[in-house]
mmCIF file of C-alpha atoms and ligand atoms in Angstrom:
data_model
loop_
_atom_site.group_PDB
_atom_site.id
_atom_site.type_symbol
_atom_site.label_atom_id
_atom_site.label_comp_id
_atom_site.label_asym_id
_atom_site.label_seq_id
_atom_site.Cartn_x
_atom_site.Cartn_y
_atom_site.Cartn_z
ATOM 1 C CA MET A 1065 -8.897 14.039 -8.124
ATOM 2 C CA ILE A 1066 -7.952 17.630 -7.554
ATOM 3 C CA ALA A 1067 -8.158 17.136 -3.831
ATOM 4 C CA LEU A 1068 -5.987 14.096 -4.194
ATOM 5 C CA ILE A 1069 -3.286 15.949 -6.058
ATOM 6 C CA PHE A 1070 -3.499 18.714 -3.550
ATOM 7 C CA PHE A 1071 -3.009 16.304 -0.682
ATOM 8 C CA SER A 1072 -0.187 14.578 -2.442
ATOM 9 C CA ALA A 1073 1.479 17.922 -2.975
ATOM 10 C CA LEU A 1074 0.923 18.859 0.640
ATOM 11 C CA LEU A 1075 2.561 15.703 1.785
ATOM 12 C CA TRP A 1076 5.350 15.874 -0.662
ATOM 13 C CA ASP A 1077 7.642 17.748 1.722
ATOM 14 C CA ASN A 1078 7.304 15.070 4.316
ATOM 15 C CA ALA A 1079 7.050 12.052 2.146
ATOM 16 C CA GLN A 1080 10.069 10.622 0.467
ATOM 17 C CA ALA A 1081 9.396 9.080 -2.871
ATOM 18 C CA TRP A 1082 11.327 5.964 -1.989
ATOM 19 C CA GLY A 1083 12.236 3.896 0.988
ATOM 20 C CA PHE A 1084 13.397 0.428 1.855
ATOM 21 C CA LYS A 1085 10.916 -2.270 2.765
ATOM 22 C CA ASP A 1086 12.198 -5.740 3.498
ATOM 23 C CA GLY A 1087 15.519 -4.656 2.043
ATOM 24 C CA VAL A 1088 13.957 -3.690 -1.287
ATOM 25 C CA LEU A 1089 13.599 -0.147 -2.541
ATOM 26 C CA HIS A 1090 9.930 0.764 -2.716
ATOM 27 C CA ASN A 1091 8.085 3.762 -4.052
ATOM 28 C CA SER A 1092 5.870 5.330 -1.438
ATOM 29 C CA ILE A 1093 2.101 5.072 -1.670
ATOM 30 C CA TRP A 1094 2.014 8.782 -2.429
ATOM 31 C CA LEU A 1095 4.122 8.405 -5.501
ATOM 32 C CA GLU A 1096 2.291 5.256 -6.614
ATOM 33 C CA ARG A 1097 -0.993 6.969 -6.174
ATOM 34 C CA ALA A 1098 0.061 9.987 -8.181
ATOM 35 C CA ALA A 1099 1.392 7.694 -10.892
ATOM 36 C CA GLY A 1100 -1.451 5.170 -10.932
ATOM 37 C CA VAL A 1101 1.269 2.570 -11.464
ATOM 38 C CA TYR A 1102 2.750 0.179 -8.983
ATOM 39 C CA HIS A 1103 5.093 -2.764 -8.833
ATOM 40 C CA ARG A 1104 4.104 -6.163 -7.480
ATOM 41 C CA GLU A 1105 6.073 -9.279 -6.901
ATOM 42 C CA SER A 1106 4.818 -12.727 -6.031
ATOM 43 C CA ARG A 1107 4.245 -13.451 -2.366
ATOM 44 C CA SER A 1108 6.980 -16.042 -2.682
ATOM 45 C CA GLY A 1109 9.512 -13.473 -3.839
ATOM 46 C CA LYS A 1110 11.116 -11.759 -6.782
ATOM 47 C CA TYR A 1111 10.762 -13.024 -10.350
ATOM 48 C CA ARG A 1112 8.177 -15.721 -9.773
ATOM 49 C CA LEU A 1113 5.276 -14.563 -11.943
ATOM 50 C CA THR A 1114 4.474 -15.872 -15.398
ATOM 51 C CA TYR A 1115 2.685 -13.479 -17.722
ATOM 52 C CA ALA A 1116 -0.710 -14.980 -16.859
ATOM 53 C CA GLU A 1117 0.018 -14.763 -13.140
ATOM 54 C CA ALA A 1118 1.236 -11.166 -13.402
ATOM 55 C CA LYS A 1119 -1.971 -10.257 -15.201
ATOM 56 C CA ALA A 1120 -3.992 -11.952 -12.479
ATOM 57 C CA VAL A 1121 -2.124 -10.082 -9.730
ATOM 58 C CA CYS A 1122 -3.068 -6.713 -11.234
ATOM 59 C CA GLU A 1123 -6.634 -7.749 -11.943
ATOM 60 C CA TYR A 1124 -7.017 -9.067 -8.420
ATOM 61 C CA GLU A 1125 -6.577 -5.495 -7.242
ATOM 62 C CA GLY A 1126 -8.911 -4.088 -9.880
ATOM 63 C CA GLY A 1127 -6.244 -2.881 -12.295
ATOM 64 C CA HIS A 1128 -4.419 -4.326 -15.261
ATOM 65 C CA LEU A 1129 -0.854 -4.629 -16.479
ATOM 66 C CA ALA A 1130 0.633 -1.216 -17.255
ATOM 67 C CA THR A 1131 1.551 -0.348 -20.811
ATOM 68 C CA TYR A 1132 5.039 0.839 -21.665
ATOM 69 C CA GLN A 1133 3.660 4.388 -22.011
ATOM 70 C CA GLN A 1134 2.015 4.267 -18.586
ATOM 71 C CA LEU A 1135 5.215 3.014 -16.999
ATOM 72 C CA GLU A 1136 7.193 5.776 -18.722
ATOM 73 C CA ALA A 1137 4.689 8.422 -17.583
ATOM 74 C CA ALA A 1138 5.079 7.129 -14.018
ATOM 75 C CA ARG A 1139 8.850 7.132 -14.335
ATOM 76 C CA LYS A 1140 8.788 10.763 -15.383
ATOM 77 C CA ILE A 1141 7.278 11.709 -12.027
ATOM 78 C CA GLY A 1142 9.779 9.645 -10.095
ATOM 79 C CA PHE A 1143 8.648 6.023 -10.192
ATOM 80 C CA HIS A 1144 11.781 3.924 -9.875
ATOM 81 C CA VAL A 1145 12.039 0.168 -9.422
ATOM 82 C CA CYS A 1146 15.073 -2.022 -9.812
ATOM 83 C CA ALA A 1147 13.234 -5.171 -10.876
ATOM 84 C CA ALA A 1148 11.987 -6.306 -14.257
ATOM 85 C CA GLY A 1149 8.261 -6.864 -14.541
ATOM 86 C CA TRP A 1150 5.617 -7.804 -17.035
ATOM 87 C CA MET A 1151 3.776 -5.026 -18.779
ATOM 88 C CA ALA A 1152 0.783 -5.230 -21.112
ATOM 89 C CA LYS A 1153 1.192 -7.295 -24.288
ATOM 90 C CA GLY A 1154 3.891 -9.471 -22.767
ATOM 91 C CA ARG A 1155 6.554 -6.796 -22.596
ATOM 92 C CA VAL A 1156 9.122 -6.821 -19.797
ATOM 93 C CA GLY A 1157 11.130 -3.960 -18.379
ATOM 94 C CA TYR A 1158 11.632 -1.615 -15.453
ATOM 95 C CA PRO A 1159 11.709 2.132 -14.778
ATOM 96 C CA ILE A 1160 14.956 3.804 -13.759
ATOM 97 C CA VAL A 1161 15.030 7.357 -12.488
ATOM 98 C CA LYS A 1162 18.344 7.338 -10.661
ATOM 99 C CA ALA A 1163 21.213 5.925 -12.587
ATOM 100 C CA GLY A 1164 23.191 3.396 -10.614
ATOM 101 C CA ALA A 1165 25.864 0.873 -11.363
ATOM 102 C CA ASN A 1166 23.794 -1.976 -9.960
ATOM 103 C CA CYS A 1167 20.637 -1.200 -11.785
ATOM 104 C CA GLY A 1168 19.713 -0.189 -15.300
ATOM 105 C CA PHE A 1169 23.265 -0.358 -16.633
ATOM 106 C CA GLY A 1170 23.968 3.170 -15.414
ATOM 107 C CA ARG A 1171 21.252 4.687 -17.576
ATOM 108 C CA THR A 1172 17.867 6.209 -16.859
ATOM 109 C CA GLY A 1173 14.643 5.454 -18.695
ATOM 110 C CA ILE A 1174 12.679 2.262 -19.135
ATOM 111 C CA VAL A 1175 15.057 -0.650 -19.341
ATOM 112 C CA ASP A 1176 13.190 -2.597 -21.992
ATOM 113 C CA TYR A 1177 13.563 -6.357 -22.443
ATOM 114 C CA GLY A 1178 11.019 -6.212 -25.250
ATOM 115 C CA ILE A 1179 8.050 -8.428 -25.922
ATOM 116 C CA ARG A 1180 8.738 -11.874 -24.601
ATOM 117 C CA LEU A 1181 7.955 -14.819 -26.808
ATOM 118 C CA ASN A 1182 8.084 -17.154 -23.843
ATOM 119 C CA ARG A 1183 5.214 -16.163 -21.568
ATOM 120 C CA SER A 1184 6.279 -18.766 -19.026
ATOM 121 C CA GLU A 1185 9.313 -16.726 -18.069
ATOM 122 C CA ARG A 1186 9.063 -15.422 -14.538
ATOM 123 C CA TRP A 1187 9.288 -11.744 -13.700
ATOM 124 C CA ASP A 1188 7.475 -9.276 -11.441
ATOM 125 C CA ALA A 1189 4.456 -7.203 -12.507
ATOM 126 C CA TYR A 1190 3.732 -3.535 -13.229
ATOM 127 C CA CYS A 1191 0.089 -2.720 -12.641
ATOM 128 C CA TYR A 1192 -1.902 0.308 -13.693
ATOM 129 C CA ASN A 1193 -4.923 1.277 -11.621
ATOM 130 C CA PRO A 1194 -5.728 4.964 -11.947
ATOM 131 C CA ASN A 1195 -9.281 4.797 -10.742
ATOM 132 C CA GLY A 1196 -9.200 2.232 -8.028
ATOM 133 C CA LYS A 1197 -12.321 3.505 -6.303
ATOM 134 C CA GLU A 1198 -10.868 6.329 -4.399
ATOM 135 C CA CYS A 1199 -11.296 6.553 -0.708
ATOM 136 C CA GLY A 1200 -9.286 7.434 2.340
ATOM 137 C CA GLY A 1201 -8.105 10.845 3.401
ATOM 138 C CA VAL A 1202 -5.672 12.936 5.333
ATOM 139 C CA PHE A 1203 -6.545 13.906 8.891
ATOM 140 C CA THR A 1204 -4.814 16.469 11.000
ATOM 141 C CA ASP A 1205 -7.484 17.035 13.679
ATOM 142 C CA SER A 1206 -6.687 16.009 17.223
ATOM 143 C CA LYS A 1207 -9.447 13.431 17.047
ATOM 144 C CA HIS A 1208 -11.597 11.950 14.365
ATOM 145 C CA VAL A 1209 -13.716 8.911 13.567
ATOM 146 C CA PHE A 1210 -13.299 7.491 10.097
ATOM 147 C CA LYS A 1211 -15.065 4.675 8.342
ATOM 148 C CA SER A 1212 -14.625 2.249 5.527
ATOM 149 C CA PRO A 1213 -16.163 3.553 2.296
ATOM 150 C CA GLY A 1214 -19.942 3.419 2.288
ATOM 151 C CA TYR A 1215 -20.181 2.580 5.991
ATOM 152 C CA PRO A 1216 -22.642 1.577 7.530
ATOM 153 C CA ASN A 1217 -23.212 -0.242 4.253
ATOM 154 C CA GLU A 1218 -20.763 -2.889 3.196
ATOM 155 C CA TYR A 1219 -17.662 -1.684 1.432
ATOM 156 C CA GLU A 1220 -17.359 -2.424 -2.270
ATOM 157 C CA ASN A 1221 -15.025 -4.687 -4.172
ATOM 158 C CA GLU A 1222 -11.718 -3.430 -5.525
ATOM 159 C CA GLN A 1223 -11.145 -0.580 -3.170
ATOM 160 C CA ILE A 1224 -7.763 0.769 -2.301
ATOM 161 C CA CYS A 1225 -7.884 3.367 0.464
ATOM 162 C CA TYR A 1226 -5.169 5.169 2.338
ATOM 163 C CA TRP A 1227 -5.732 7.185 5.441
ATOM 164 C CA HIS A 1228 -2.951 9.332 6.668
ATOM 165 C CA ILE A 1229 -3.126 10.758 10.155
ATOM 166 C CA ARG A 1230 -0.847 13.508 11.309
ATOM 167 C CA VAL A 1231 -1.206 15.128 14.700
ATOM 168 C CA LYS A 1232 0.943 17.794 16.328
ATOM 169 C CA TYR A 1233 4.607 17.143 16.624
ATOM 170 C CA GLY A 1234 5.278 15.634 20.028
ATOM 171 C CA GLN A 1235 1.921 13.880 20.183
ATOM 172 C CA ARG A 1236 1.051 10.280 19.484
ATOM 173 C CA ILE A 1237 -1.951 8.753 17.822
ATOM 174 C CA HIS A 1238 -4.165 6.439 19.833
ATOM 175 C CA LEU A 1239 -6.237 4.258 17.484
ATOM 176 C CA GLN A 1240 -9.311 2.521 18.748
ATOM 177 C CA PHE A 1241 -11.413 0.122 16.669
ATOM 178 C CA LEU A 1242 -15.129 0.723 17.195
ATOM 179 C CA GLU A 1243 -16.431 -1.710 14.594
ATOM 180 C CA PHE A 1244 -14.501 -4.143 12.480
ATOM 181 C CA ASP A 1245 -15.726 -6.615 9.878
ATOM 182 C CA VAL A 1246 -13.532 -7.395 6.886
ATOM 183 C CA GLU A 1247 -13.727 -10.536 4.730
ATOM 184 C CA ASP A 1248 -11.957 -13.201 6.718
ATOM 185 C CA ASP A 1249 -9.304 -15.561 5.470
ATOM 186 C CA THR A 1250 -6.362 -17.084 7.218
ATOM 187 C CA ALA A 1251 -3.587 -14.884 5.866
ATOM 188 C CA CYS A 1252 -5.751 -11.807 5.225
ATOM 189 C CA MET A 1253 -4.952 -12.074 1.549
ATOM 190 C CA ALA A 1254 -8.391 -11.187 0.188
ATOM 191 C CA ASP A 1255 -9.392 -7.977 1.943
ATOM 192 C CA PHE A 1256 -7.329 -6.372 4.664
ATOM 193 C CA LEU A 1257 -6.484 -3.300 6.647
ATOM 194 C CA GLU A 1258 -2.807 -2.615 7.176
ATOM 195 C CA ILE A 1259 -1.447 -0.205 9.708
ATOM 196 C CA TYR A 1260 1.886 1.559 9.534
ATOM 197 C CA ASP A 1261 3.543 3.529 12.280
ATOM 198 C CA SER A 1262 4.874 6.047 9.744
ATOM 199 C CA TYR A 1263 3.865 8.419 6.969
ATOM 200 C CA ASP A 1264 3.890 5.766 4.254
ATOM 201 C CA ASP A 1265 3.431 2.060 3.686
ATOM 202 C CA ILE A 1266 7.117 1.313 3.676
ATOM 203 C CA ASN A 1267 8.265 1.909 7.218
ATOM 204 C CA GLY A 1268 6.817 0.921 10.559
ATOM 205 C CA PHE A 1269 4.557 -1.966 9.585
ATOM 206 C CA VAL A 1270 2.351 -2.735 12.585
ATOM 207 C CA GLY A 1271 0.013 -5.385 11.282
ATOM 208 C CA ARG A 1272 -2.499 -6.641 8.761
ATOM 209 C CA PHE A 1273 -6.047 -7.235 9.923
ATOM 210 C CA CYS A 1274 -9.154 -9.000 8.622
ATOM 211 C CA GLY A 1275 -12.088 -10.939 10.072
ATOM 212 C CA ASP A 1276 -14.580 -9.635 12.578
ATOM 213 C CA GLU A 1277 -12.615 -9.620 15.804
ATOM 214 C CA LEU A 1278 -11.941 -6.093 17.060
ATOM 215 C CA PRO A 1279 -8.200 -5.432 16.929
ATOM 216 C CA ASP A 1280 -6.579 -4.061 20.085
ATOM 217 C CA ASP A 1281 -5.896 -0.361 20.441
ATOM 218 C CA ILE A 1282 -2.712 0.837 18.839
ATOM 219 C CA ILE A 1283 -0.606 3.822 19.876
ATOM 220 C CA SER A 1284 1.886 5.259 17.450
ATOM 221 C CA THR A 1285 5.467 6.018 18.372
ATOM 222 C CA GLY A 1286 5.483 9.313 16.465
ATOM 223 C CA ASN A 1287 2.920 11.843 15.249
ATOM 224 C CA VAL A 1288 2.024 10.156 11.971
ATOM 225 C CA MET A 1289 0.301 6.962 10.982
ATOM 226 C CA THR A 1290 -0.888 5.404 7.746
ATOM 227 C CA LEU A 1291 -3.728 2.943 7.214
ATOM 228 C CA LYS A 1292 -4.241 1.060 4.010
ATOM 229 C CA PHE A 1293 -7.387 -0.833 3.112
ATOM 230 C CA LEU A 1294 -7.603 -3.099 0.132
ATOM 231 C CA SER A 1295 -10.518 -5.227 -1.047
ATOM 232 C CA ASP A 1296 -10.352 -7.790 -3.831
ATOM 233 C CA SER A 1297 -12.894 -8.483 -6.530
ATOM 234 C CA SER A 1298 -15.378 -10.637 -4.607
ATOM 235 C CA VAL A 1299 -17.062 -10.920 -1.186
ATOM 236 C CA THR A 1300 -17.468 -7.785 0.873
ATOM 237 C CA ALA A 1301 -18.287 -7.285 4.546
ATOM 238 C CA GLY A 1302 -19.585 -4.731 7.005
ATOM 239 C CA GLY A 1303 -16.467 -2.585 7.131
ATOM 240 C CA PHE A 1304 -15.039 -0.643 10.017
ATOM 241 C CA GLN A 1305 -15.134 2.456 12.126
ATOM 242 C CA ILE A 1306 -11.953 3.621 13.755
ATOM 243 C CA ARG A 1307 -11.438 6.458 16.162
ATOM 244 C CA TYR A 1308 -8.169 8.169 16.803
ATOM 245 C CA VAL A 1309 -7.243 10.641 19.475
ATOM 246 C CA ALA A 1310 -4.014 12.605 19.734
ATOM 247 C CA VAL A 1311 -2.325 11.925 23.062
ATOM 248 C CA ASP A 1312 0.573 13.758 24.602
ATOM 249 C CA MET A 1313 3.859 11.993 24.716
ATOM 250 C CA PRO A 1314 4.817 10.115 26.833
ATOM 251 C CA SER A 1315 1.566 8.239 26.602
ATOM 252 C CA LYS A 1316 -0.664 8.862 29.603
ATOM 253 C CA SER A 1317 -3.096 6.126 28.740
ATOM 254 C CA GLY A 1318 -1.271 3.316 30.456
ATOM 255 C CA ASP A 1319 -3.866 0.766 29.407
ATOM 256 C CA GLY A 1320 -3.074 1.222 25.728
ATOM 257 C CA LYS A 1321 -0.643 -0.981 23.948
ATOM 258 C CA ASN A 1322 2.444 -0.123 22.026
ATOM 259 C CA THR A 1323 2.410 -0.434 18.293
ATOM 260 C CA THR A 1324 3.259 -4.032 19.051
ATOM 261 C CA SER A 1325 0.136 -6.083 19.408
ATOM 262 C CA GLN A 1326 -0.314 -9.838 19.712
ATOM 263 C CA GLY A 1327 -2.601 -12.762 20.116
ATOM 264 C CA LYS A 1328 -5.045 -12.248 17.278
ATOM 265 C CA ALA A 1329 -5.821 -15.096 14.940
ATOM 266 C CA ASN A 1330 -6.540 -12.595 12.201
ATOM 267 C CA PHE A 1331 -3.484 -10.493 12.771
ATOM 268 C CA LEU A 1332 -0.189 -10.843 10.990
ATOM 269 C CA PRO A 1333 2.617 -9.197 12.857
ATOM 270 C CA GLY A 1334 5.983 -8.235 11.519
ATOM 271 C CA LYS A 1335 7.181 -7.999 7.980
ATOM 272 C CA PHE A 1336 4.552 -8.984 5.510
ATOM 273 C CA GLY A 1337 5.031 -7.877 1.940
ATOM 274 C CA ILE A 1338 2.155 -7.642 -0.459
ATOM 275 C CA MET A 1339 1.870 -10.030 -3.388
HETATM 276 C C1 NAG B 653 10.273 -20.646 -21.200
HETATM 277 O O1 NAG B 653 10.720 -20.158 -19.960
HETATM 278 C C2 NAG B 653 10.657 -21.094 -18.919
HETATM 279 C C3 NAG B 653 11.021 -20.376 -17.638
HETATM 280 O O2 NAG B 653 12.204 -19.644 -17.778
HETATM 281 C C4 NAG B 653 11.577 -22.248 -19.249
HETATM 282 O O3 NAG B 653 11.519 -23.201 -18.210
HETATM 283 C C5 NAG B 653 11.155 -22.861 -20.552
HETATM 284 O O4 NAG B 653 12.070 -23.874 -20.922
HETATM 285 C C6 NAG B 653 11.112 -21.808 -21.643
HETATM 286 N N1 NAG B 653 10.557 -22.404 -22.851
HETATM 287 C C7 NAG B 653 11.146 -22.287 -24.021
HETATM 288 C C8 NAG B 653 10.432 -22.908 -25.171
HETATM 289 O O5 NAG B 653 12.207 -21.727 -24.169
HETATM 290 C C1 NAG B 654 6.648 -0.169 24.380
HETATM 291 O O1 NAG B 654 7.668 -0.885 23.758
HETATM 292 C C2 NAG B 654 8.928 -0.578 24.257
HETATM 293 C C3 NAG B 654 9.977 -1.310 23.417
HETATM 294 O O2 NAG B 654 9.429 -2.416 22.753
HETATM 295 C C4 NAG B 654 8.992 -0.957 25.734
HETATM 296 O O3 NAG B 654 10.248 -0.666 26.258
HETATM 297 C C5 NAG B 654 7.918 -0.199 26.479
HETATM 298 O O4 NAG B 654 7.878 -0.581 27.823
HETATM 299 C C6 NAG B 654 6.564 -0.427 25.845
HETATM 300 N N1 NAG B 654 5.568 0.435 26.465
HETATM 301 C C7 NAG B 654 4.343 -0.011 26.793
HETATM 302 C C8 NAG B 654 3.407 1.006 27.369
HETATM 303 O O5 NAG B 654 3.993 -1.172 26.660
HETATM 304 CA CA1 CA B 655 -13.336 -9.351 -0.698
#
C-alpha cells in the first residue's frame, strides 16, 4: 500500500487526474486507484443500470456499490464525475470537484438525489474496491519481462492490475508477448488485458485482448504505455508473460507493427469503453 501511494505520488506530476475518453470526462486510473472508487456505466451507454444491475456491475469486478461517505472521501482527493450513479442502499448522486454550469448546478460536493424508492430507475454506478487484489507495477528500466500475478500459476479471480511503463524520453516501447492465455470469450468481457499508448487508461487505447492466441508485437508512439488486466469472479487461465524493450525513435525494428494491430479474433480495436 505504501509503495502504491509512493508510485501514485511519483506519477502525479505526469498524470492528469482527468481526461476525455469517448467524449466523456474520466478520472485517470491513478486517481481511481488512490480513491478506491470508480464510476461505471452500462456497456450500452449512460443511465441504463437499475439498482440490481449497478450492484452486479461492481460485484463483477470484486467490489461493491460505494457508500455516500466513500464517494465523498474520493471526491475530496479529486474524484469528479458528471453523471449520477447508484450508491449503496439505493442512493443516487455524483461527485463534483470543479464547479461548472453544466454539471452540479454550479456547486461542488456530492450532488445527492437521495435514496430512490423506485429501484428500477436507471442510472450509472459508483463502485468501491479498495483491495482489489493488488498487482501491476511501474517500470522504468530499458527492458523488463513482467507476468500476470502468480505466473506460472494461473491468475486469480477478481484481479485488477495496472502496469505502467516509462522509458527515456525520445524512446519507444516495443512490447512482445511471450505467453498469453486469458479466459476467452467473444468480446473479452470476462477477463482481459487492455493496452494504452499513454500514461493512463483514458488516452491511446490500442486494444483489448483475451484468449490464447499470442497478440502481435506493439510499439508505442511515445515513451509511456499502460497495461490493464482485469479478471472477473470465475474461470481463470494460465496468464501471460510480456517483454518490453526500449527502442530508439524512429523505430529501427522495421518488422514491428505500429500501435495499430489487426486480424485477431480475440482483439477489439478502437474505442471500447468498459461496462
Ligand atoms: C420506476 O422507474 C421506471 C424507470 O424510470 C419506470 O418505468 C417506472 O414506471 C417507475 N415505477 C414507478 C412505480 O414509478
Ligand atoms: C505507423 O502508422 C503511421 C500512421 O498510421 C504510418 O504513417 C506509418 O507508416 C506506420 N509505420 C509502420 C512502421 O507501420
Ligand atoms: Ca475469469
